Every structure is written in structure tokens, then in C-alpha cells.
mmCIF file of C-alpha atoms in Angstrom:
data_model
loop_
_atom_site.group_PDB
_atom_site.id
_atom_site.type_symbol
_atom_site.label_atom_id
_atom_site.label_comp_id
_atom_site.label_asym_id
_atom_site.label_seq_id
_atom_site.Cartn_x
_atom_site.Cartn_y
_atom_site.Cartn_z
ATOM 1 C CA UNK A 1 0.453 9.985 -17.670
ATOM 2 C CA UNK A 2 4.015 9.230 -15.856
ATOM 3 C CA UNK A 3 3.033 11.627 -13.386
ATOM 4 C CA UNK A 4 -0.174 9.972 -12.449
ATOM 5 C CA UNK A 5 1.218 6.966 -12.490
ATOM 6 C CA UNK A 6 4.226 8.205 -9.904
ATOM 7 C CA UNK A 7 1.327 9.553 -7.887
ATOM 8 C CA UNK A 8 -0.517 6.668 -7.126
ATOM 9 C CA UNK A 9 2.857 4.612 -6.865
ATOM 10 C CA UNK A 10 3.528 7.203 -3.837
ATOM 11 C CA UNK A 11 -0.315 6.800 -2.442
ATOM 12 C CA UNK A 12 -0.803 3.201 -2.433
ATOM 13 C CA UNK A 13 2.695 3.037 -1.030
ATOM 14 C CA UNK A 14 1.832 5.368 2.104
ATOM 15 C CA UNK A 15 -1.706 3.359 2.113
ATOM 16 C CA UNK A 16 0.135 -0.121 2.031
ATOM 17 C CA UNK A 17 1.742 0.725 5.334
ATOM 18 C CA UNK A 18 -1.135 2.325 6.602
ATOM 19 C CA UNK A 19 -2.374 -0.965 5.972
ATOM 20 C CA UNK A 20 0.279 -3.005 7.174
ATOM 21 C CA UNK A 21 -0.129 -1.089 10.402
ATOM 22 C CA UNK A 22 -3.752 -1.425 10.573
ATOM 23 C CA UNK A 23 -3.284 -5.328 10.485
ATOM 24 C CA UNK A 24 -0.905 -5.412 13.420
ATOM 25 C CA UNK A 25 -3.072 -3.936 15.198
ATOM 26 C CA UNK A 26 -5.478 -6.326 17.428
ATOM 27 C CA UNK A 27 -8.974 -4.301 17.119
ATOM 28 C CA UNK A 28 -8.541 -5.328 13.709
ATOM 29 C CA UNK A 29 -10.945 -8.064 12.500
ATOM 30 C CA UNK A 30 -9.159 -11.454 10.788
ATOM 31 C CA UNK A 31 -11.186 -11.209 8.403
ATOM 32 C CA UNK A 32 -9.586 -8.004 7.440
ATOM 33 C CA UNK A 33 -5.726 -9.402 7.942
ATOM 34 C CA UNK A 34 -6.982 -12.297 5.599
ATOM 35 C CA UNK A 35 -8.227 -9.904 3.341
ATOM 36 C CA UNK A 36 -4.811 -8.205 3.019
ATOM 37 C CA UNK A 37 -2.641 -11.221 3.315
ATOM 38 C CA UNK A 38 -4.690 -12.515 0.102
ATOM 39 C CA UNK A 39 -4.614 -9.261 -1.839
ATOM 40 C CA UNK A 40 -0.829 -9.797 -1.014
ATOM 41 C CA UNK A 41 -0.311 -12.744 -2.069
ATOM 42 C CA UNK A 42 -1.796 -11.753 -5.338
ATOM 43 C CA UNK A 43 0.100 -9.107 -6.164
ATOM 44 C CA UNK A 44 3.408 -11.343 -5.697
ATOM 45 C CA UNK A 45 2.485 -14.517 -6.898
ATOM 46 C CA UNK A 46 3.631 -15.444 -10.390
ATOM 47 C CA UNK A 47 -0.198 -16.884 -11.520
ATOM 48 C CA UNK A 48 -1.954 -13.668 -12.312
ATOM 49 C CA UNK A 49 -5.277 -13.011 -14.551
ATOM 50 C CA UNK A 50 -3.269 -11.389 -17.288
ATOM 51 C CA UNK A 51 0.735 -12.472 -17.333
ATOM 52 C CA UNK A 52 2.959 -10.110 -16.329
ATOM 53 C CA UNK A 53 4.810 -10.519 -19.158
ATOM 54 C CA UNK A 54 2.623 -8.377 -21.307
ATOM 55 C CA UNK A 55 4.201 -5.724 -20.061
ATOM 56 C CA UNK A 56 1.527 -3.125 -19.128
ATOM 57 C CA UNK A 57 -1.290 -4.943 -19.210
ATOM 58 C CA UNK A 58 0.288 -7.538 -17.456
ATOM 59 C CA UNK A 59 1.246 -4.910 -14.311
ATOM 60 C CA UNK A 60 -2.188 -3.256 -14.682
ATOM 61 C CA UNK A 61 -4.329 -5.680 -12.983
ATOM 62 C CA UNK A 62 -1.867 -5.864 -10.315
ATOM 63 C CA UNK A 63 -2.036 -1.669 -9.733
ATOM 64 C CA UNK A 64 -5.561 -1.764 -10.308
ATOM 65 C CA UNK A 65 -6.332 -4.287 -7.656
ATOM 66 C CA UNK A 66 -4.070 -1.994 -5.722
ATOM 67 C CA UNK A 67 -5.581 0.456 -5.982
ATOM 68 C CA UNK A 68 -8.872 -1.091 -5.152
ATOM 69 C CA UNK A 69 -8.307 -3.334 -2.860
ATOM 70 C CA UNK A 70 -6.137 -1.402 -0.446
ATOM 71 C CA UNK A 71 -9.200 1.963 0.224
ATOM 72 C CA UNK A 72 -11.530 -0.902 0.456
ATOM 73 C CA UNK A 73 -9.986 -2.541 3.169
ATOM 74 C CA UNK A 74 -9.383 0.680 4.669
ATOM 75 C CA UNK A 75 -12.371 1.518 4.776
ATOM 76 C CA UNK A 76 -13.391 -1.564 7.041
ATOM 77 C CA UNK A 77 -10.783 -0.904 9.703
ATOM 78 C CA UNK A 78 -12.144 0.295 12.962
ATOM 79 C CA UNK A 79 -12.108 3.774 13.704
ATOM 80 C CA UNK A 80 -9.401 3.736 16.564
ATOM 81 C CA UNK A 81 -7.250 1.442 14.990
ATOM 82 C CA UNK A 82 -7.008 3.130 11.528
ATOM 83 C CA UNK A 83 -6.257 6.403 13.607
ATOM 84 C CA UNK A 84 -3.341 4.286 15.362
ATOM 85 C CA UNK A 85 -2.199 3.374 11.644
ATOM 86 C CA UNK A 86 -1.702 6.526 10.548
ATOM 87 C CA UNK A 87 -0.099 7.954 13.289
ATOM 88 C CA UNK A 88 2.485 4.960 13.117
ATOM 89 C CA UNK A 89 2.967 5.881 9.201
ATOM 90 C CA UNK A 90 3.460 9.343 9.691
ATOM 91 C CA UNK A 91 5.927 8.506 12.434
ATOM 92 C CA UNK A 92 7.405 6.304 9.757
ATOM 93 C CA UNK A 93 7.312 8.551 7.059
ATOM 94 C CA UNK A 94 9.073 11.151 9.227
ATOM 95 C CA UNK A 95 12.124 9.308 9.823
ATOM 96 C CA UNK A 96 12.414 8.151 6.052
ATOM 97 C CA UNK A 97 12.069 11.151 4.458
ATOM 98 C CA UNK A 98 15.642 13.121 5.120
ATOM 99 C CA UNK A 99 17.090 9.973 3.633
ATOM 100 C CA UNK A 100 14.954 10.730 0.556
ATOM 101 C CA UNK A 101 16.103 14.392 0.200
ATOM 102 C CA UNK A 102 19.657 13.605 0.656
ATOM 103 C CA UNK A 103 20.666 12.745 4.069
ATOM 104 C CA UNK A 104 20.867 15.272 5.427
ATOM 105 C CA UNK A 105 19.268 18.039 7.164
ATOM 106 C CA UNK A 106 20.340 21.831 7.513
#
């Protein structure tokens, strides 16, 4: 279950910059950016459907609309500028990643 769970954490992480990219981007409709600003806002805003202080049930909504909500938009990105996203991610992710395994490289 823990591993599934570290598994999405790492996919909806890549996908939230993805994202985050995606939105800078000007092709990309405001209806989109308001999408993702609200889903956002959700996510850190202390009024949730179930409080987060039932501890897993509390957290799941927020993963679940996550999870959901992040594809979704996704999804309605155009073409060129999702392409654009993930080639500023995996620049991103590049350039991250020796920090992750230690620092440094051999």
C-alpha cells in the first residue's frame, strides 16, 4: 500500500509541474489556469469536505482530487503547449535529480 501511495506522490508531483508549466504557457486557455489555480487553492486551504484532521480520510480527498483533477486538466491543454510542458519538466527534473542521489555525480 506504502508503495502505491509513494508512487502516485512521485506522479502527481512530476504532473503538478507539468502543470504548472502548462499554465505559464500563453496557448493555454484561462479557463484552464482558473481551473488549476482553484484545484490549488483547494488542496491548501484549511475548509475541506472532510477535515484534515481525520487523519487519512481527511488527506484522501485532497490526493484523490489530485489525482483527478490534475490528468483532467491535462488532458485539456493544447497539444503544443503540453509538449512545451514536458520538455520544461524534464529539463527540470534533470537538474534535480543528482541532488536526490547524493550530490554528486561520478
Amino acid at each position: 500500500m506504502f508503495f502505491r501511495l509513494g508512487r502516485l506522490f512521485r506522479t502527481v508531483g512530476r504532473e503538478i509541474i507539468v502543470l504548472w508549466y502548462a499554465c505559464r504557457n500563453p496557448a493555454t486557455p484561462l479557463h484552464l489556469k482558473i481551473g488549476a489555480l482553484l484545484l490549488g487553492l483547494y488542496v491548501l486551504s484549511p475548509i475541506d469536505m472532510v477535515p484534515d484532521w481525520l487523519v487519512f480520510l481527511g488527506w484522501a480527498d485532497d490526493v484523490t482530487l489530485l489525482a483527478l483533477g490534475i490528468p483532467a486538466l491535462l488532458r485539456l491543454v493544447p497539444a503544443h503547449a503540453l509538449q512545451q510542458a514536458h520538455i520544461a519538466t524534464d529539463r527540470l527534473m534533470s537538474r534535480v535529480s543528482p541532488l536526490r542521489s547524493g550530490g554528486r555525480q561520478r
